[in-house]
Each structure stands twice: as structure tokens, then as C-alpha cells.
Short mmCIF file of C-alpha atoms in Angstrom, two decimals:
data_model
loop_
_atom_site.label_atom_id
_atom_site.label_comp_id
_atom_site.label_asym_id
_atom_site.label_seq_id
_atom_site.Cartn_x
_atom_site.Cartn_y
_atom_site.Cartn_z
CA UNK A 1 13.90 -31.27 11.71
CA UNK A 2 14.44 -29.54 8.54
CA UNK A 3 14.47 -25.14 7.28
CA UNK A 4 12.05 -24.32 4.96
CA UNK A 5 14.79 -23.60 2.22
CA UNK A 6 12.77 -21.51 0.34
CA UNK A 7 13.94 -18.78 2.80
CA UNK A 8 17.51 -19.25 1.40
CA UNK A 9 16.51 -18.22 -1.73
CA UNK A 10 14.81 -14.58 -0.59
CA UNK A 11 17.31 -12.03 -1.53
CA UNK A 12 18.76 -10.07 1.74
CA UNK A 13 17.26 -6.54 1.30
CA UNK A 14 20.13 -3.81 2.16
CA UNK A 15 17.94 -1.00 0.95
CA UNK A 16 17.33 0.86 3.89
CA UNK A 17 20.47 -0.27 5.68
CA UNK A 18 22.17 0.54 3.09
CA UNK A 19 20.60 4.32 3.04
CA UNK A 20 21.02 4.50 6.64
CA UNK A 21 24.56 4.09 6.41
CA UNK A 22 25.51 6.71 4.11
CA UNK A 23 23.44 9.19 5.69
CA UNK A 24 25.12 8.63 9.11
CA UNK A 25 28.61 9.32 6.74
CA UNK A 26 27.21 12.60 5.47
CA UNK A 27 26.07 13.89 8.67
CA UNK A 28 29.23 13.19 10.27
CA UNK A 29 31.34 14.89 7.41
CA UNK A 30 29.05 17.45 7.12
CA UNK A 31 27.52 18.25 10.71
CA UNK A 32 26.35 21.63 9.58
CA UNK A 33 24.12 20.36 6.71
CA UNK A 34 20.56 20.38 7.42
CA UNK A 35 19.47 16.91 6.04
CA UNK A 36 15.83 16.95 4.33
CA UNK A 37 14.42 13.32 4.50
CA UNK A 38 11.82 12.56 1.48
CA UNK A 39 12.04 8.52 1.90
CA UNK A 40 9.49 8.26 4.76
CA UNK A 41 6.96 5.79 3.71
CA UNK A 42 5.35 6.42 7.16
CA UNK A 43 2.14 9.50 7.94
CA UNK A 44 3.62 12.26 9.83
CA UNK A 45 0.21 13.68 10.94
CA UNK A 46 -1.71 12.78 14.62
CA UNK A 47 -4.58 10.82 14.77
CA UNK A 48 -7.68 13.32 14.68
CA UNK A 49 -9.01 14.43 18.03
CA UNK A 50 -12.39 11.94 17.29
CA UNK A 51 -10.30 8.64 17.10
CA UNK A 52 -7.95 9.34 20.14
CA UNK A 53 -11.78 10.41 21.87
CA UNK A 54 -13.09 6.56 20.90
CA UNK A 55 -9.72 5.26 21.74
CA UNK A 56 -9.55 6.70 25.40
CA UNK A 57 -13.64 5.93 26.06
CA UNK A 58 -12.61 2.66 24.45
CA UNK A 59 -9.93 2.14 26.68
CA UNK A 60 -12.35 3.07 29.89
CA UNK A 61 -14.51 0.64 28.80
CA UNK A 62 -12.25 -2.29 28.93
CA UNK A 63 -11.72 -0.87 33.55
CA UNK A 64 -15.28 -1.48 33.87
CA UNK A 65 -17.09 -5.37 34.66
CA UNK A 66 -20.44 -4.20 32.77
CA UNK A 67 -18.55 -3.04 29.57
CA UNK A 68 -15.42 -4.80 29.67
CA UNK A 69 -14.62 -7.14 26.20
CA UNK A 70 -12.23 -10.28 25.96
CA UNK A 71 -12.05 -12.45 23.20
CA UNK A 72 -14.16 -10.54 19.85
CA UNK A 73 -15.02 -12.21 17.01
CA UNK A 74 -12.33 -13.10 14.21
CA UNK A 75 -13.51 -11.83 11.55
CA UNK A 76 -14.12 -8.33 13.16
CA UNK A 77 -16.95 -6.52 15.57
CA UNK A 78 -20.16 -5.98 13.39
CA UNK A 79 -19.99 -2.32 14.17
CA UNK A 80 -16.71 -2.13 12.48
CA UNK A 81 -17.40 -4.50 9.11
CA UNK A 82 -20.69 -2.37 8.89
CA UNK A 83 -18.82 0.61 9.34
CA UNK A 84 -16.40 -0.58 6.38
CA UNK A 85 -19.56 -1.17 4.10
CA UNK A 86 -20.88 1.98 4.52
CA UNK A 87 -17.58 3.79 3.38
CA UNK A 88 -17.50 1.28 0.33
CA UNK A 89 -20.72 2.63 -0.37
CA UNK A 90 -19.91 6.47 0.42
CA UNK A 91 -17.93 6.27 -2.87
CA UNK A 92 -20.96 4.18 -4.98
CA UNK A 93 -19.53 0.35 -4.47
CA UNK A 94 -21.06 -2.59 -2.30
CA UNK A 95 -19.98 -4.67 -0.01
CA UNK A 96 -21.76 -6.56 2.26
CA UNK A 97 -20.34 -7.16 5.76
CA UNK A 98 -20.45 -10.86 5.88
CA UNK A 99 -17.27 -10.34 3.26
CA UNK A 100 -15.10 -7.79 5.64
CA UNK A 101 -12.69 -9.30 7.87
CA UNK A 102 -11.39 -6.78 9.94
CA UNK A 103 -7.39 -7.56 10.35
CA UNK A 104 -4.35 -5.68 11.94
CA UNK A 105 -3.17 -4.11 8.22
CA UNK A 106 -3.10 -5.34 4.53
CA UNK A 107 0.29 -6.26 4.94
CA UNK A 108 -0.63 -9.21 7.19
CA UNK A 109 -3.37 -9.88 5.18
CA UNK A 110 -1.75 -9.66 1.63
CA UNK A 111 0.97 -12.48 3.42
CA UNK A 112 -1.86 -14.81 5.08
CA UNK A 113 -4.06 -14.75 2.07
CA UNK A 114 -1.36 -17.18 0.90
CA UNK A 115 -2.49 -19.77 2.99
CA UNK A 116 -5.49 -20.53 0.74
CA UNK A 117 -3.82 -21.69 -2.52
CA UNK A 118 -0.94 -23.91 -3.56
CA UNK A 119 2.56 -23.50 -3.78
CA UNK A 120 2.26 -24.66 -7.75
CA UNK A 121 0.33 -21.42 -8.06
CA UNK A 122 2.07 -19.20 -11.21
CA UNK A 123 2.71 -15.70 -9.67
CA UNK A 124 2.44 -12.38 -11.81
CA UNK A 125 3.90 -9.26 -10.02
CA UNK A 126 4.42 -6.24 -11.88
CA UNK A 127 8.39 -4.55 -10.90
CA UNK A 128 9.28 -2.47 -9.78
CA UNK A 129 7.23 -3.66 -6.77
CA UNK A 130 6.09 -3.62 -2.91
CA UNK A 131 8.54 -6.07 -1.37
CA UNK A 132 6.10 -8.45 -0.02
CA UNK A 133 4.29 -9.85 -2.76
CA UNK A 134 7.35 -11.08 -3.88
CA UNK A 135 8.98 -12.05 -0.67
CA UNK A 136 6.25 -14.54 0.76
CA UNK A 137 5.66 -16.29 -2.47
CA UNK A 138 9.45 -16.51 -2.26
CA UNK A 139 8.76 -17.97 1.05
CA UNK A 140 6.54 -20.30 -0.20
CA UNK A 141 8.57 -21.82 -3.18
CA UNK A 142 5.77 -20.46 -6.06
CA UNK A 143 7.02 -19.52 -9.49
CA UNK A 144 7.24 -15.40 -9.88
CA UNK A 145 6.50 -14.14 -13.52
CA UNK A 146 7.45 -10.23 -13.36
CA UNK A 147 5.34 -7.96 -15.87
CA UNK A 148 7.21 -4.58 -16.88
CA UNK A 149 6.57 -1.64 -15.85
CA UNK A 150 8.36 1.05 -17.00
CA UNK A 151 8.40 4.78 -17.84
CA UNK A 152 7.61 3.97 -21.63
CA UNK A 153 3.74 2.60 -20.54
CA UNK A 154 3.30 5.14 -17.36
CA UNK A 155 4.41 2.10 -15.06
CA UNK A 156 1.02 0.77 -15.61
CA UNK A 157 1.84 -1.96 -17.27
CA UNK A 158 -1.41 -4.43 -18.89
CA UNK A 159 -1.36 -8.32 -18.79
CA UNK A 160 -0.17 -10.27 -21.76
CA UNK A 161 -2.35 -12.83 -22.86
CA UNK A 162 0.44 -15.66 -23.80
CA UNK A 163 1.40 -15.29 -20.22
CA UNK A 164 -0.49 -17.53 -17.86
CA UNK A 165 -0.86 -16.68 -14.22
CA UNK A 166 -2.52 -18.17 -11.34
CA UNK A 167 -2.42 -15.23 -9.22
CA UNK A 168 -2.17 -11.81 -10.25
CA UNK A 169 -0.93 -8.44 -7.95
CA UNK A 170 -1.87 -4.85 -8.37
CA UNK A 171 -1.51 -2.12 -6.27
CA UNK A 172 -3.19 0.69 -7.45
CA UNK A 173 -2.26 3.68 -6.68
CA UNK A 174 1.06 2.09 -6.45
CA UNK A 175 3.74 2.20 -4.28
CA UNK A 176 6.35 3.07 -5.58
CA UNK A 177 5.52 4.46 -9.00
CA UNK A 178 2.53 6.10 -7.29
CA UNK A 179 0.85 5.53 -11.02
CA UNK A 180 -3.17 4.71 -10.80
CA UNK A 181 -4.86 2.58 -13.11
CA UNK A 182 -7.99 3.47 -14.86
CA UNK A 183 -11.09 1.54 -15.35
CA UNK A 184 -9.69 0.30 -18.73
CA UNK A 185 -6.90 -0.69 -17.22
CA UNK A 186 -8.59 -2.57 -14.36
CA UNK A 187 -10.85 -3.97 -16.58
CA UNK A 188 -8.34 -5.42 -19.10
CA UNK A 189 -6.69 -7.73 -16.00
CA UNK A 190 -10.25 -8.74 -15.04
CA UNK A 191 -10.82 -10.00 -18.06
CA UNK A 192 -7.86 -11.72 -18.23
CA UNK A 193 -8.08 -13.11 -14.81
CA UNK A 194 -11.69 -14.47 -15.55
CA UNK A 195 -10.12 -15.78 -19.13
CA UNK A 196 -7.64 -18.00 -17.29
CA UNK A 197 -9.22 -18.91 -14.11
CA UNK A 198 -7.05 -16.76 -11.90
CA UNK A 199 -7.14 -14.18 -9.09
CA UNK A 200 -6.76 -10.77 -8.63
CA UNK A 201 -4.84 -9.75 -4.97
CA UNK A 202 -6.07 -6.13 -5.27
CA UNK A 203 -3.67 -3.45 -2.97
CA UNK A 204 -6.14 -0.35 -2.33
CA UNK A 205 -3.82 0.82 0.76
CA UNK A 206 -3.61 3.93 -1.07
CA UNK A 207 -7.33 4.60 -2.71
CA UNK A 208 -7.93 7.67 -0.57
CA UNK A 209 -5.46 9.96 -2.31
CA UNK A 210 -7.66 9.79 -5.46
CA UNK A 211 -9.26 13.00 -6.31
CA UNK A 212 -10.50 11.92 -10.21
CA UNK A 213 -13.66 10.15 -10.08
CA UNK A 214 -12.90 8.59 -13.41
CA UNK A 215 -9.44 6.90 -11.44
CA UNK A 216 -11.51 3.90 -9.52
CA UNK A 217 -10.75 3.25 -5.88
CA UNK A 218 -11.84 -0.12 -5.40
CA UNK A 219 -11.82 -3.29 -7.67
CA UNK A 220 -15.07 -3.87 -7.29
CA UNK A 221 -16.34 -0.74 -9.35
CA UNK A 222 -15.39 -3.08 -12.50
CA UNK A 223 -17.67 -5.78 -14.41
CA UNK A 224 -16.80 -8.64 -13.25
CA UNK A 225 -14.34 -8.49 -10.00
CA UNK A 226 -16.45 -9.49 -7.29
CA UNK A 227 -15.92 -13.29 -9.11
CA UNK A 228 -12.18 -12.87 -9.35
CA UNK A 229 -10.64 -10.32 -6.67
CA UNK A 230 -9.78 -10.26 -3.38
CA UNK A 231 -9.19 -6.42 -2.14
CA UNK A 232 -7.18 -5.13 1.01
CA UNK A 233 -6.95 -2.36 2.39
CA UNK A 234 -5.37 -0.03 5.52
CA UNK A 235 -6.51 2.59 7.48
CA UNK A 236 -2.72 3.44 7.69
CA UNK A 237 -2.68 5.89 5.23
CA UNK A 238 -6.42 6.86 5.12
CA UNK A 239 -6.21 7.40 8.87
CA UNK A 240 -3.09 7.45 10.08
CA UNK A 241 -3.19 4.35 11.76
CA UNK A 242 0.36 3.29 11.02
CA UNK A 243 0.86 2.82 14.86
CA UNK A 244 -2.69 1.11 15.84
CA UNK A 245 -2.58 -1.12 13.06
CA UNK A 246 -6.30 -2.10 11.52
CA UNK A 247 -7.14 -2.87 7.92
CA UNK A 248 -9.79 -5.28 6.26
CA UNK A 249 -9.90 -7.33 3.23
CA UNK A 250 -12.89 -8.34 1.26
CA UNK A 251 -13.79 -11.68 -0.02
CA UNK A 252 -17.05 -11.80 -2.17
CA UNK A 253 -19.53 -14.26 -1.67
CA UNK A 254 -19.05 -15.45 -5.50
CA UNK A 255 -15.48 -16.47 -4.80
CA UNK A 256 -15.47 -19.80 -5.82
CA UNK A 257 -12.64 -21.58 -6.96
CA UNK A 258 -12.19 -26.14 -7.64
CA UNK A 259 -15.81 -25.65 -6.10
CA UNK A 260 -14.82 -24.40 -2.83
CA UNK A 261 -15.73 -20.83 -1.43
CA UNK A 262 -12.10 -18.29 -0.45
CA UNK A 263 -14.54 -16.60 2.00
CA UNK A 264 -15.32 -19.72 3.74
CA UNK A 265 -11.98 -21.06 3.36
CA UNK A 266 -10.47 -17.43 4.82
CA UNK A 267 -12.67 -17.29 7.65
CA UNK A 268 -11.90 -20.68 8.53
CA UNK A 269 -7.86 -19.95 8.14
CA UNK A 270 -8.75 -16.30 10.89
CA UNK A 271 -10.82 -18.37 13.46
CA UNK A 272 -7.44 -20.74 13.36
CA UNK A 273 -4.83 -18.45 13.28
CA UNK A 274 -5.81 -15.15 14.14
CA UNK A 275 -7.78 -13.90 17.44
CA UNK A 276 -8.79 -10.18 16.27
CA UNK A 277 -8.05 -6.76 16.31
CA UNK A 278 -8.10 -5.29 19.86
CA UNK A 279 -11.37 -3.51 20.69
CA UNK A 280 -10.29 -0.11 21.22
CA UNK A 281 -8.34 0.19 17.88
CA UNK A 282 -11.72 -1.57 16.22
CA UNK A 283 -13.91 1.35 18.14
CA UNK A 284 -11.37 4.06 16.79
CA UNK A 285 -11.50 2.32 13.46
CA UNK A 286 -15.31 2.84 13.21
CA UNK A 287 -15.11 6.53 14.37
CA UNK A 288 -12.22 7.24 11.74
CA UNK A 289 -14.48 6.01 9.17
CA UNK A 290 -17.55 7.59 10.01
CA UNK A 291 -18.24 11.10 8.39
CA UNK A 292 -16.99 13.49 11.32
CA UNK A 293 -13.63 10.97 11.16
CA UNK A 294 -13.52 10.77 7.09
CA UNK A 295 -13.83 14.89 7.28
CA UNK A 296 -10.93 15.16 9.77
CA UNK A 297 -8.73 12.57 8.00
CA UNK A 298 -9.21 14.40 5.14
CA UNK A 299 -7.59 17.43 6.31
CA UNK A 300 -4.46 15.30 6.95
CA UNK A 301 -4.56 13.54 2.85
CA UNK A 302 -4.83 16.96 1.87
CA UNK A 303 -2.06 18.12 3.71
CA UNK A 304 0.11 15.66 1.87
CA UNK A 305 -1.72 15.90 -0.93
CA UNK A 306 -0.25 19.79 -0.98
CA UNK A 307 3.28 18.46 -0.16
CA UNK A 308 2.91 16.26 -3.15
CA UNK A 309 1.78 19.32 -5.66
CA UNK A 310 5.07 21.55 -4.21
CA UNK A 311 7.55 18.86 -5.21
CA UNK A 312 5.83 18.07 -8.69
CA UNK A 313 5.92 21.99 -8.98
CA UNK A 314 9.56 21.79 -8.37
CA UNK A 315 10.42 18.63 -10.60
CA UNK A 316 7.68 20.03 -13.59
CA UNK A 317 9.93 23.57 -13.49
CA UNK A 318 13.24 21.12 -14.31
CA UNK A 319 11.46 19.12 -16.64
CA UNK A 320 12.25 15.90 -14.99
CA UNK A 321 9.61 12.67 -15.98
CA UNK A 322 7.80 11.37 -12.90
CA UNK A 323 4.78 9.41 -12.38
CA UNK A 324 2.64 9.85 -8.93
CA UNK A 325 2.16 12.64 -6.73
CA UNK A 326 -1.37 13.28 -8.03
CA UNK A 327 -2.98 10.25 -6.32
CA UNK A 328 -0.12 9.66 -4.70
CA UNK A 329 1.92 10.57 -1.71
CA UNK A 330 4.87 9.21 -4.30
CA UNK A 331 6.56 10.67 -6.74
CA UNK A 332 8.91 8.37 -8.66
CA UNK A 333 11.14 9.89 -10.86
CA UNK A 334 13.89 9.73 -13.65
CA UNK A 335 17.04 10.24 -11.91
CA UNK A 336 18.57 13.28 -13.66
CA UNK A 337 21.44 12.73 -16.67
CA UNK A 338 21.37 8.92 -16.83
CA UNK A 339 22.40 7.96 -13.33
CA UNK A 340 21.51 5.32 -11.86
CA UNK A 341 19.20 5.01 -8.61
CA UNK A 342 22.27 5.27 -5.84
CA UNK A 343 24.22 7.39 -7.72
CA UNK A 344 21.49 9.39 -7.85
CA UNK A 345 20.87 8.98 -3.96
CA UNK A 346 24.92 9.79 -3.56
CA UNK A 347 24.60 12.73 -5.76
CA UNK A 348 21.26 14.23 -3.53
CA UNK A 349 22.68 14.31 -0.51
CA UNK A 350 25.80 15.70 -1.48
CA UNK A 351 24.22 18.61 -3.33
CA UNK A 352 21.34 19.27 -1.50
CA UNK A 353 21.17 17.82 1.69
CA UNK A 354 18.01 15.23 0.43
CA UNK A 355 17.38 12.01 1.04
CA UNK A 356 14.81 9.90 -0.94
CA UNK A 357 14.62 6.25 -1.85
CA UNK A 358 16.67 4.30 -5.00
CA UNK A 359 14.42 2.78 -7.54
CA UNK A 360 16.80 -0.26 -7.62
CA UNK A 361 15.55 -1.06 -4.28
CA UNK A 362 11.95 -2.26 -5.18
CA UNK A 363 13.30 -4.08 -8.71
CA UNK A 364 15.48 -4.36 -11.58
CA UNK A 365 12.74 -2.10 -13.20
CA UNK A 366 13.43 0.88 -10.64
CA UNK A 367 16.85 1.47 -11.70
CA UNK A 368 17.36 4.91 -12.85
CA UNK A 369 14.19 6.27 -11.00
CA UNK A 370 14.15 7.66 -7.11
CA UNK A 371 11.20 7.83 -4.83
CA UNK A 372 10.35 11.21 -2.67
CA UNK A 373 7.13 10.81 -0.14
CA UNK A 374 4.91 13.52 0.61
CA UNK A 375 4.50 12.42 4.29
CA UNK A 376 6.87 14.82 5.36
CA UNK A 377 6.34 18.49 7.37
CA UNK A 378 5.19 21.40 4.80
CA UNK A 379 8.33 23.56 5.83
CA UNK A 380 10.71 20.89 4.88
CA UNK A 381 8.99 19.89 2.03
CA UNK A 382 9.10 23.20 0.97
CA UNK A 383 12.44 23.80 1.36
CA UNK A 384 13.32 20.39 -0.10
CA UNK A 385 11.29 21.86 -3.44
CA UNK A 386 13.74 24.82 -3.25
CA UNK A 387 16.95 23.01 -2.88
CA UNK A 388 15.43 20.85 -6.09
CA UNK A 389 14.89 23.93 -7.91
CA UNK A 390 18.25 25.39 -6.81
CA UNK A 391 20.61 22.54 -8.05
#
């Protein structure tokens, strides 16, 4: 029996250990010090009252012989994938529901997806980064080119042509930068994927915090993508569903690649290795995204949506560069007078009790930038906005 060795080479990620630990140290050497934290990458909010409803008649459901569900289908319950369409559609795209596969986040999904294609595959991830694009291709022994973003092109960053790619990431609005692409922007990477035969893995976890109609929130609003994209997506931030876990990706029906279909070749990876998302979270999935559930959820993006405009008010008042927060419950910003991301961190929470997120930690590209979420309580974040303004 041998280790797959490729796991040797991932690179151990302290980050958050690492931010734990000195946080513990202030608190114990300064137990008075109220300690703002702005590095919560998690919703805050409850579910609305319509989504616990389905969940709990959901739940019932399941007690009872005449309603009572065991094994659904893989690739999600028809009421769900229809329910996804018709939200595509709410903002003018379409998607049929044969290419929805309802899964249990796009995290999973962005991981699995790598099933499909071959560890020669050329990798193009743009840094500073979400950690697992890079980690399960690391996994999987694939060559990672890394395209710059930076604060020089708006960490939106465009594909070079004398690169070639097999597979190409975006995330858009991004996390970390929080920076949204445009349709010119979008459309110069489909281009270049259908110019070199590649794919676009398209990150929308975050499309519901977009406000400008000219910012696109799916993929599939350009020329083109449905015949070189693959698009996931959460209801952990549109919904809060960080806890019951439910996404879906989308796989057109003119995905075809060496003459073989992906949506074929993905539903035939789920009916192998995946047996659904549980009923009840599918039932509160559907009510979430019908209108009464997309009016309440939008009370809660709003919410942080307002947390986001205090701390830009705060960091446009110092004059500090940022990118996010508009789109965005990130903000990721120039760490003041040339420090670097953890002396930056150090520096915070020594002089005002705040704790955000390095830039180092998601790439060499991060360095000298810090990440503040918006998912916090609007009395801290307001008082985090003063303490910024007070340094």
C-alpha cells in the first residue's frame, strides 16, 4: 500500500491557527479589552422564519408512512432544480433543470468536479486565492499556473494569451479581494477559454451581493459560456445556509469535451459517489429561493450589505485603497504604512482591539493587504468603524 504523495507537497495552512493563537495572548494580557472580530467568513444572521417553517413541516413529514422519503434522486428533487431555474431566470439567464445538480455546497462541488479531467490538466488560479482550488489540484498532482492579481489591475486580473491553461478559476465576486468582474472582463476569459479548448470553473458563491446590473451574476449572461463553463454556487451566503449545507452546480448540455458530454460524465460520477442532499434541507432550499424566501433573505444581504458601507465609510475617511465591500461582504485592503499582512494583524489588535484576516494567508499576492467581513453584528461593526477612524 502506498500515500498519495501529492498530499506531502500541500503546504500546512497555519492561518487561522496562527490568528487564534495570538488572540488568546492579547486577551489574556489584556482581559479588559473588548476584542472586535472582522475575520468571520461565516453569516451571522438566522435562517428566515419561511425556511425553518419548510424545515420543521419537512421534518414532520419524514414521522409519517404516507409522506415519509428515503433514498432521493442524486442529482437533486425536481422541485428543487426547478426551483434553481426559476431564480436563474428571476435575474434574465437560463438554465434548464436537467443541468442543476443539487449538492451539499460549492465547496464539495468545486473539489469533486475534479474527478472528470486528468491530472495532466494545466491549472490557472488567479492569487491571492480561495484555498481550495489550489489545494485539491495539489492533491491531485496537476501543474498550478498563478495569474496576478494585484492592487495595480483592481485584483481583477485578465488571462494572458501566451499562457496556456486547461482549466481556468474565477470567483467572482471574489473572496478575498471581494473585486467583481464585469462583462468585459468575463468575456475576455471566455474567449480565451474557447481559443484554447479549456474550461471555466465559475465560483458565484457570492453573486447575491451584487446591486449593479451592469456587474453580471452568473457566467452564463456572456456569449459563449454555456460551451465552456461550469458554475457553482451556495445558498450559504444567499441564505444563510452555512449550517444546512445545499448548493448546485450547473453543467450545460453543450459541454462537450474529446467528444464526451461533463453533464453526463458528472451525473454519472453523483449517482457513484454521492447519495443527495437530505430532503428537508432540499424543501427549505426551495422555500429560500422562492420569492417570499428571496424577499426575507434579502433583508439579511442588506444587513451586511450596510455593515460593509460603515467600514468603507471608515477606511474612505483615512484614505486607505481597498477593493470589495460594494458587492462584497469583503473588504481587502492596503495595510497602512507599508506593513506587511501580520504585522498589520499584530499592530490591529494592539491598537484597537480588531481582528481581521492577513492577506499573506490566501497567497504571495495578499501580502501587504488585510481582509475585514461584513458578517458581523451592526453594533460591533460600528464600533469597529470608530476604533478605525480613531487610530
Amino acid at each position: 500500500m502506498k500515500l498519495n504523495e501529492h498530499y506531502f507537497e500541500l503546504t500546512e495552512s497555519y492561518l487561522f491557527s496562527d490568528i487564534a493563537r495570538r488572540v488568546k495572548a492579547f486577551a489574556a494580557a489584556h482581559p479588559d479589552q473588548k476584542i472586535i472580530r472582522m475575520g468571520i467568513g461565516d453569516v451571522t444572521r438566522p435562517l428566515p422564519p419561511a425556511v425553518t417553517a419548510a424545515l420543521e413541516g419537512a421534518a414532520r413529514e419524514m414521522g409519517q408512512r404516507e409522506t415519509f422519503r428515503g433514498y432521493g434522486p442524486e442529482q437533486g428533487y425536481p422541485f428543487l432544480r426547478e426551483a434553481v431555474a426559476a431564480y436563474y431566470q428571476s435575474h434574465s439567464t437560463v438554465v434548464s433543470p436537467e443541468e442543476i445538480f443539487i449538492g451539499d455546497g460549492a465547496k464539495s462541488d468545486l473539489g469533486n468536479i475534479l474527478d472528470l479531467f486528468s491530472p495532466a490538466c494545466t491549472v490557472l488560479i488567479p492569487d491571492p486565492v480561495y484555498p481550495v482550488y489550489v489545494d485539491t489540484n495539489v492533491m491531485a498532482g496537476r501543474r498550478i499556473v498563478y495569474l496576478n492579481a494585484s492592487g495595480q489591475n483592481g485584483f481583477l486580473p485578465l488571462p494572458d494569451p501566451r499562457v496556456k491553461a486547461d482549466i481556468l478559476y474565477i470567483c467572482s465576486p471574489n473572496n478575498p479581494t471581494g473585486a467583481a468582474y464585469d462583462r468585459q472582463g468575463l468575456q475576455a476569459f471566455v474567449d480565451y477559454a474557447r481559443e484554447n479548448g479549456a474550461l471555466i470553473l465559475y465560483d458565484a458563491a457570492y453573486e447575491a451581493f451584487i446591486t449593479d446590473p451592469a456587474l453580471p451574476r452568473s457566467i452564463y449572461e456572456i456569449e459563449g459560456a454555456r460551451q465552456c463553463a461550469i458554475e457553482f454556487c451556495s445558498l450559504s451566503k444567499t441564505a444563510g445556509f452555512t449550517g444546512l449545507r445545499c448548493g448546485y452546480t450547473v453543467v450545460p448540455q453543450e459541454l462537450v469535451f474529446e467528444g464526451h458530454s461533463l453533464r453526463a460524465m458528472w451525473l454519472r460520477r453523483q449517482t457513484t459517489k454521492f447519495n443527495g442532499v437530505s430532503y428537508p434541507v432540499q424543501r427549505a432550499a426551495a422555500v429560500a429561493l422562492s420569492e417570499e424566501g428571496r424577499r426575507a433573505s434579502e433583508e439579511n444581504i442588506s444587513y451586511y450589505r450596510e455593515n460593509a458601507r460603515l467600514l468603507m465609510q471608515a477606511l474612505d475617511k483615512r484614505g486607505i485603497f481597498y477593493t470589495g465591500g460594494r458587492h462584497s461582504p469583503y473588504l481587502f485592503m492596503r495595510c497602512e504604512n507599508g506593513m506587511g499582512s501580520w504585522q498589520y494583524f499584530d499592530w490591529l489588535l494592539e491598537n484597537a482591539g480588531i481582528v481581521g484576516t492577513p492577506g499573506a494567508g490566501f497567497g504571495k499576492n495578499g501580502e501587504n493587504y488585510f481582509r475585514l467581513s461584513a458578517f458581523g453584528g451592526r453594533e460591533e461593526t460600528k464600533e469597529a468603524a470608530e476604533r478605525l477612524l480613531n487610530l
